Amino acid sequence: MSYIRESEPEDDGDSSDLSSSSSSSLSSDRVTNAQEIKGEEVETRIPLSTSVVLDKLPAGQQEQLGKTFQEYEQRQDTSADPIRTTASEETAKISIRFQPIGSTIAINPKVFKISSTQTIATLNKFLCKRLKQTRLCLYIQSSFSPAPEERIGDLYNLFRTKDELIISYCNSVAFG
């Protein structure tokens, strides 16, 4: 326990008188301070191992928990519907317009249709075979080069122009 002592005013008297009176006053102060501290309620820390585990929640909390589970199940049911609609969109064909950059050979016809689940790597292989090239650089709308694992459907949803995805291609790095 800790005790807080108040400083006593100094008297101009004898030092012998101070020592005897101060020792008796200090012990009486400790007793009164200790009684004051014992009178206050002190919270004790209880370890979790001694806590009680509830078998059942109170009625209000049980109802709230039930509502939360129902809302979660409803969200799961409604989120299943958009997944089904996107699955049908994934199998859709997407129009892709190819534009050569610089002195690269142009491909005929310029517009092709491809499944939205295909990747840019697949499209790059197709163009390389068609143009009889070993390497081509592809760009979306002449601005950035997509990652090879990027899906055509995702790019189409983000960067389509007049219901076509415009892909520019060239023999060497054209931008950046």
mmCIF file of C-alpha atoms in Angstrom:
data_model
loop_
_atom_site.group_PDB
_atom_site.id
_atom_site.type_symbol
_atom_site.label_atom_id
_atom_site.label_comp_id
_atom_site.label_asym_id
_atom_site.label_seq_id
_atom_site.Cartn_x
_atom_site.Cartn_y
_atom_site.Cartn_z
ATOM 1 C CA MET A 1 0.000 0.000 0.000
ATOM 2 C CA SER A 2 1.143 3.515 -0.587
ATOM 3 C CA TYR A 3 0.704 6.346 1.825
ATOM 4 C CA ILE A 4 0.610 9.995 1.004
ATOM 5 C CA ARG A 5 2.199 12.224 3.586
ATOM 6 C CA GLU A 6 1.440 15.849 3.939
ATOM 7 C CA SER A 7 4.301 18.065 4.912
ATOM 8 C CA GLU A 8 3.987 19.653 8.330
ATOM 9 C CA PRO A 9 4.749 23.305 8.868
ATOM 10 C CA GLU A 10 8.140 23.830 10.402
ATOM 11 C CA ASP A 11 8.270 25.309 13.890
ATOM 12 C CA ASP A 12 11.104 27.513 15.051
ATOM 13 C CA GLY A 13 11.330 25.499 18.279
ATOM 14 C CA ASP A 14 13.868 23.070 19.644
ATOM 15 C CA SER A 15 14.992 20.207 17.424
ATOM 16 C CA SER A 16 14.534 17.731 20.279
ATOM 17 C CA ASP A 17 10.922 18.770 20.672
ATOM 18 C CA LEU A 18 10.412 18.331 16.946
ATOM 19 C CA SER A 19 11.739 14.825 16.843
ATOM 20 C CA SER A 20 9.509 13.503 19.576
ATOM 21 C CA SER A 21 6.400 15.316 18.421
ATOM 22 C CA SER A 22 6.971 14.582 14.754
ATOM 23 C CA SER A 23 7.376 10.840 15.276
ATOM 24 C CA SER A 24 4.125 10.600 17.199
ATOM 25 C CA SER A 25 2.283 12.765 14.690
ATOM 26 C CA LEU A 26 3.634 10.737 11.752
ATOM 27 C CA SER A 27 2.432 7.454 13.191
ATOM 28 C CA SER A 28 -1.010 8.916 13.851
ATOM 29 C CA ASP A 29 -1.124 10.280 10.283
ATOM 30 C CA ARG A 30 -0.313 6.837 8.914
ATOM 31 C CA VAL A 31 -3.144 5.298 10.865
ATOM 32 C CA THR A 32 -5.696 7.847 9.650
ATOM 33 C CA ASN A 33 -4.472 7.608 6.052
ATOM 34 C CA ALA A 34 -4.584 3.819 6.192
ATOM 35 C CA GLN A 35 -8.140 3.924 7.489
ATOM 36 C CA GLU A 36 -9.159 6.258 4.674
ATOM 37 C CA ILE A 37 -7.623 3.987 2.048
ATOM 38 C CA LYS A 38 -9.220 0.886 3.542
ATOM 39 C CA GLY A 39 -12.584 2.649 3.519
ATOM 40 C CA GLU A 40 -12.450 3.084 -0.284
ATOM 41 C CA GLU A 41 -13.465 0.134 -2.426
ATOM 42 C CA VAL A 42 -10.585 -1.168 -4.476
ATOM 43 C CA GLU A 43 -11.255 -3.204 -7.609
ATOM 44 C CA THR A 44 -9.400 -6.472 -7.678
ATOM 45 C CA ARG A 45 -8.336 -8.061 -10.904
ATOM 46 C CA ILE A 46 -9.899 -11.446 -11.537
ATOM 47 C CA PRO A 47 -8.221 -13.774 -14.013
ATOM 48 C CA LEU A 48 -10.286 -15.110 -16.914
ATOM 49 C CA SER A 49 -9.880 -18.650 -15.647
ATOM 50 C CA THR A 50 -12.187 -17.849 -12.727
ATOM 51 C CA SER A 51 -14.860 -16.114 -14.847
ATOM 52 C CA VAL A 52 -18.244 -17.696 -15.506
ATOM 53 C CA VAL A 53 -19.145 -18.899 -19.007
ATOM 54 C CA LEU A 54 -22.751 -18.230 -19.992
ATOM 55 C CA ASP A 55 -24.677 -21.130 -21.471
ATOM 56 C CA LYS A 56 -27.339 -18.820 -22.881
ATOM 57 C CA LEU A 57 -27.362 -15.126 -23.703
ATOM 58 C CA PRO A 58 -29.896 -12.769 -22.122
ATOM 59 C CA ALA A 59 -33.180 -12.490 -24.056
ATOM 60 C CA GLY A 60 -32.458 -9.107 -25.706
ATOM 61 C CA GLN A 61 -29.034 -10.138 -26.894
ATOM 62 C CA GLN A 62 -30.350 -13.502 -28.119
ATOM 63 C CA GLU A 63 -32.955 -11.714 -30.288
ATOM 64 C CA GLN A 64 -30.309 -9.370 -31.706
ATOM 65 C CA LEU A 65 -28.077 -12.330 -32.535
ATOM 66 C CA GLY A 66 -30.977 -14.040 -34.327
ATOM 67 C CA LYS A 67 -31.654 -10.908 -36.395
ATOM 68 C CA THR A 68 -28.000 -10.677 -37.334
ATOM 69 C CA PHE A 69 -27.955 -14.285 -38.543
ATOM 70 C CA GLN A 70 -31.116 -13.691 -40.627
ATOM 71 C CA GLU A 71 -29.606 -10.585 -42.249
ATOM 72 C CA TYR A 72 -26.432 -12.527 -43.024
ATOM 73 C CA GLU A 73 -28.405 -15.345 -44.671
ATOM 74 C CA GLN A 74 -30.411 -12.839 -46.738
ATOM 75 C CA ARG A 75 -27.198 -11.208 -47.946
ATOM 76 C CA GLN A 76 -25.844 -14.609 -48.934
ATOM 77 C CA ASP A 77 -29.029 -15.381 -50.892
ATOM 78 C CA THR A 78 -29.007 -12.036 -52.722
ATOM 79 C CA SER A 79 -25.289 -12.201 -53.466
ATOM 80 C CA ALA A 80 -25.740 -15.590 -55.148
ATOM 81 C CA ASP A 81 -27.952 -14.026 -57.848
ATOM 82 C CA PRO A 82 -25.313 -11.547 -59.148
ATOM 83 C CA ILE A 83 -22.799 -14.367 -59.330
ATOM 84 C CA ARG A 84 -25.114 -16.286 -61.628
ATOM 85 C CA THR A 85 -25.637 -13.261 -63.865
ATOM 86 C CA THR A 86 -21.900 -12.593 -64.102
ATOM 87 C CA ALA A 87 -21.294 -16.251 -64.954
ATOM 88 C CA SER A 88 -23.552 -15.865 -67.984
ATOM 89 C CA GLU A 89 -21.759 -12.626 -68.918
ATOM 90 C CA GLU A 90 -18.373 -14.341 -68.649
ATOM 91 C CA THR A 91 -19.219 -16.712 -71.476
ATOM 92 C CA ALA A 92 -20.237 -13.786 -73.691
ATOM 93 C CA LYS A 93 -18.154 -12.865 -76.713
ATOM 94 C CA ILE A 94 -16.403 -9.512 -76.756
ATOM 95 C CA SER A 95 -15.519 -7.455 -79.818
ATOM 96 C CA ILE A 96 -11.874 -6.443 -79.985
ATOM 97 C CA ARG A 97 -10.515 -3.890 -82.444
ATOM 98 C CA PHE A 98 -6.801 -4.214 -83.244
ATOM 99 C CA GLN A 99 -4.830 -1.089 -84.199
ATOM 100 C CA PRO A 100 -1.196 -1.246 -85.312
ATOM 101 C CA ILE A 101 1.278 1.287 -83.936
ATOM 102 C CA GLY A 102 4.026 2.706 -86.159
ATOM 103 C CA SER A 103 5.354 0.454 -88.915
ATOM 104 C CA THR A 104 3.823 -2.753 -87.535
ATOM 105 C CA ILE A 105 1.900 -4.847 -90.068
ATOM 106 C CA ALA A 106 -1.879 -4.320 -89.926
ATOM 107 C CA ILE A 107 -4.123 -7.324 -89.369
ATOM 108 C CA ASN A 108 -7.201 -7.970 -91.509
ATOM 109 C CA PRO A 109 -9.982 -7.952 -90.434
ATOM 110 C CA LYS A 110 -9.442 -5.416 -87.659
ATOM 111 C CA VAL A 111 -12.320 -6.590 -85.430
ATOM 112 C CA PHE A 112 -12.451 -10.046 -83.804
ATOM 113 C CA LYS A 113 -14.700 -11.667 -81.223
ATOM 114 C CA ILE A 114 -13.242 -13.541 -78.258
ATOM 115 C CA SER A 115 -14.581 -15.080 -75.064
ATOM 116 C CA SER A 116 -14.483 -12.755 -72.061
ATOM 117 C CA THR A 117 -12.760 -15.422 -69.947
ATOM 118 C CA GLN A 118 -9.616 -15.413 -72.117
ATOM 119 C CA THR A 119 -6.481 -13.610 -70.967
ATOM 120 C CA ILE A 120 -4.191 -11.070 -72.606
ATOM 121 C CA ALA A 121 -1.532 -13.782 -72.969
ATOM 122 C CA THR A 122 -3.926 -15.808 -75.145
ATOM 123 C CA LEU A 123 -4.637 -12.748 -77.255
ATOM 124 C CA ASN A 124 -0.906 -12.054 -77.626
ATOM 125 C CA LYS A 125 -0.248 -15.630 -78.838
ATOM 126 C CA PHE A 126 -3.095 -15.308 -81.348
ATOM 127 C CA LEU A 127 -1.698 -12.060 -82.759
ATOM 128 C CA CYS A 128 1.869 -13.419 -82.922
ATOM 129 C CA LYS A 129 0.699 -16.443 -84.953
ATOM 130 C CA ARG A 130 -1.519 -14.345 -87.183
ATOM 131 C CA LEU A 131 1.211 -11.773 -87.953
ATOM 132 C CA LYS A 132 4.047 -14.345 -87.950
ATOM 133 C CA GLN A 133 5.958 -12.407 -85.292
ATOM 134 C CA THR A 134 7.889 -13.730 -82.289
ATOM 135 C CA ARG A 135 7.064 -10.876 -79.941
ATOM 136 C CA LEU A 136 4.416 -8.159 -79.783
ATOM 137 C CA CYS A 137 3.682 -5.435 -77.241
ATOM 138 C CA LEU A 138 -0.009 -4.873 -76.526
ATOM 139 C CA TYR A 139 -1.567 -1.666 -75.224
ATOM 140 C CA ILE A 140 -5.098 -0.804 -74.152
ATOM 141 C CA GLN A 141 -6.295 2.344 -75.954
ATOM 142 C CA SER A 142 -2.659 3.271 -76.717
ATOM 143 C CA SER A 143 -2.065 4.151 -73.072
ATOM 144 C CA PHE A 144 -0.927 1.202 -70.928
ATOM 145 C CA SER A 145 0.243 -2.367 -71.259
ATOM 146 C CA PRO A 146 -1.976 -4.859 -69.404
ATOM 147 C CA ALA A 147 -0.596 -7.784 -67.406
ATOM 148 C CA PRO A 148 -0.559 -11.114 -69.298
ATOM 149 C CA GLU A 149 -2.910 -12.734 -66.748
ATOM 150 C CA GLU A 150 -5.487 -9.934 -67.042
ATOM 151 C CA ARG A 151 -8.893 -11.171 -68.211
ATOM 152 C CA ILE A 152 -10.323 -9.676 -71.397
ATOM 153 C CA GLY A 153 -13.785 -9.372 -69.804
ATOM 154 C CA ASP A 154 -12.467 -7.216 -66.959
ATOM 155 C CA LEU A 155 -10.637 -4.918 -69.360
ATOM 156 C CA TYR A 156 -13.718 -4.697 -71.559
ATOM 157 C CA ASN A 157 -15.900 -3.673 -68.602
ATOM 158 C CA LEU A 158 -13.462 -0.918 -67.669
ATOM 159 C CA PHE A 159 -12.146 0.392 -71.003
ATOM 160 C CA ARG A 160 -14.665 -0.347 -73.754
ATOM 161 C CA THR A 161 -15.349 2.239 -76.433
ATOM 162 C CA LYS A 162 -18.526 1.900 -78.516
ATOM 163 C CA ASP A 163 -18.937 -1.747 -77.409
ATOM 164 C CA GLU A 164 -15.395 -2.651 -78.503
ATOM 165 C CA LEU A 165 -12.139 -3.067 -76.640
ATOM 166 C CA ILE A 166 -9.420 -1.227 -78.548
ATOM 167 C CA ILE A 167 -6.053 -2.972 -78.371
ATOM 168 C CA SER A 168 -3.014 -1.416 -80.013
ATOM 169 C CA TYR A 169 0.010 -3.540 -80.860
ATOM 170 C CA CYS A 170 3.583 -3.016 -82.061
ATOM 171 C CA ASN A 171 6.892 -4.868 -82.528
ATOM 172 C CA SER A 172 8.822 -2.955 -79.859
ATOM 173 C CA VAL A 173 8.003 -0.976 -76.732
ATOM 174 C CA ALA A 174 6.094 2.109 -77.836
ATOM 175 C CA PHE A 175 5.156 3.848 -74.580
ATOM 176 C CA GLY A 176 7.265 4.264 -71.424
#
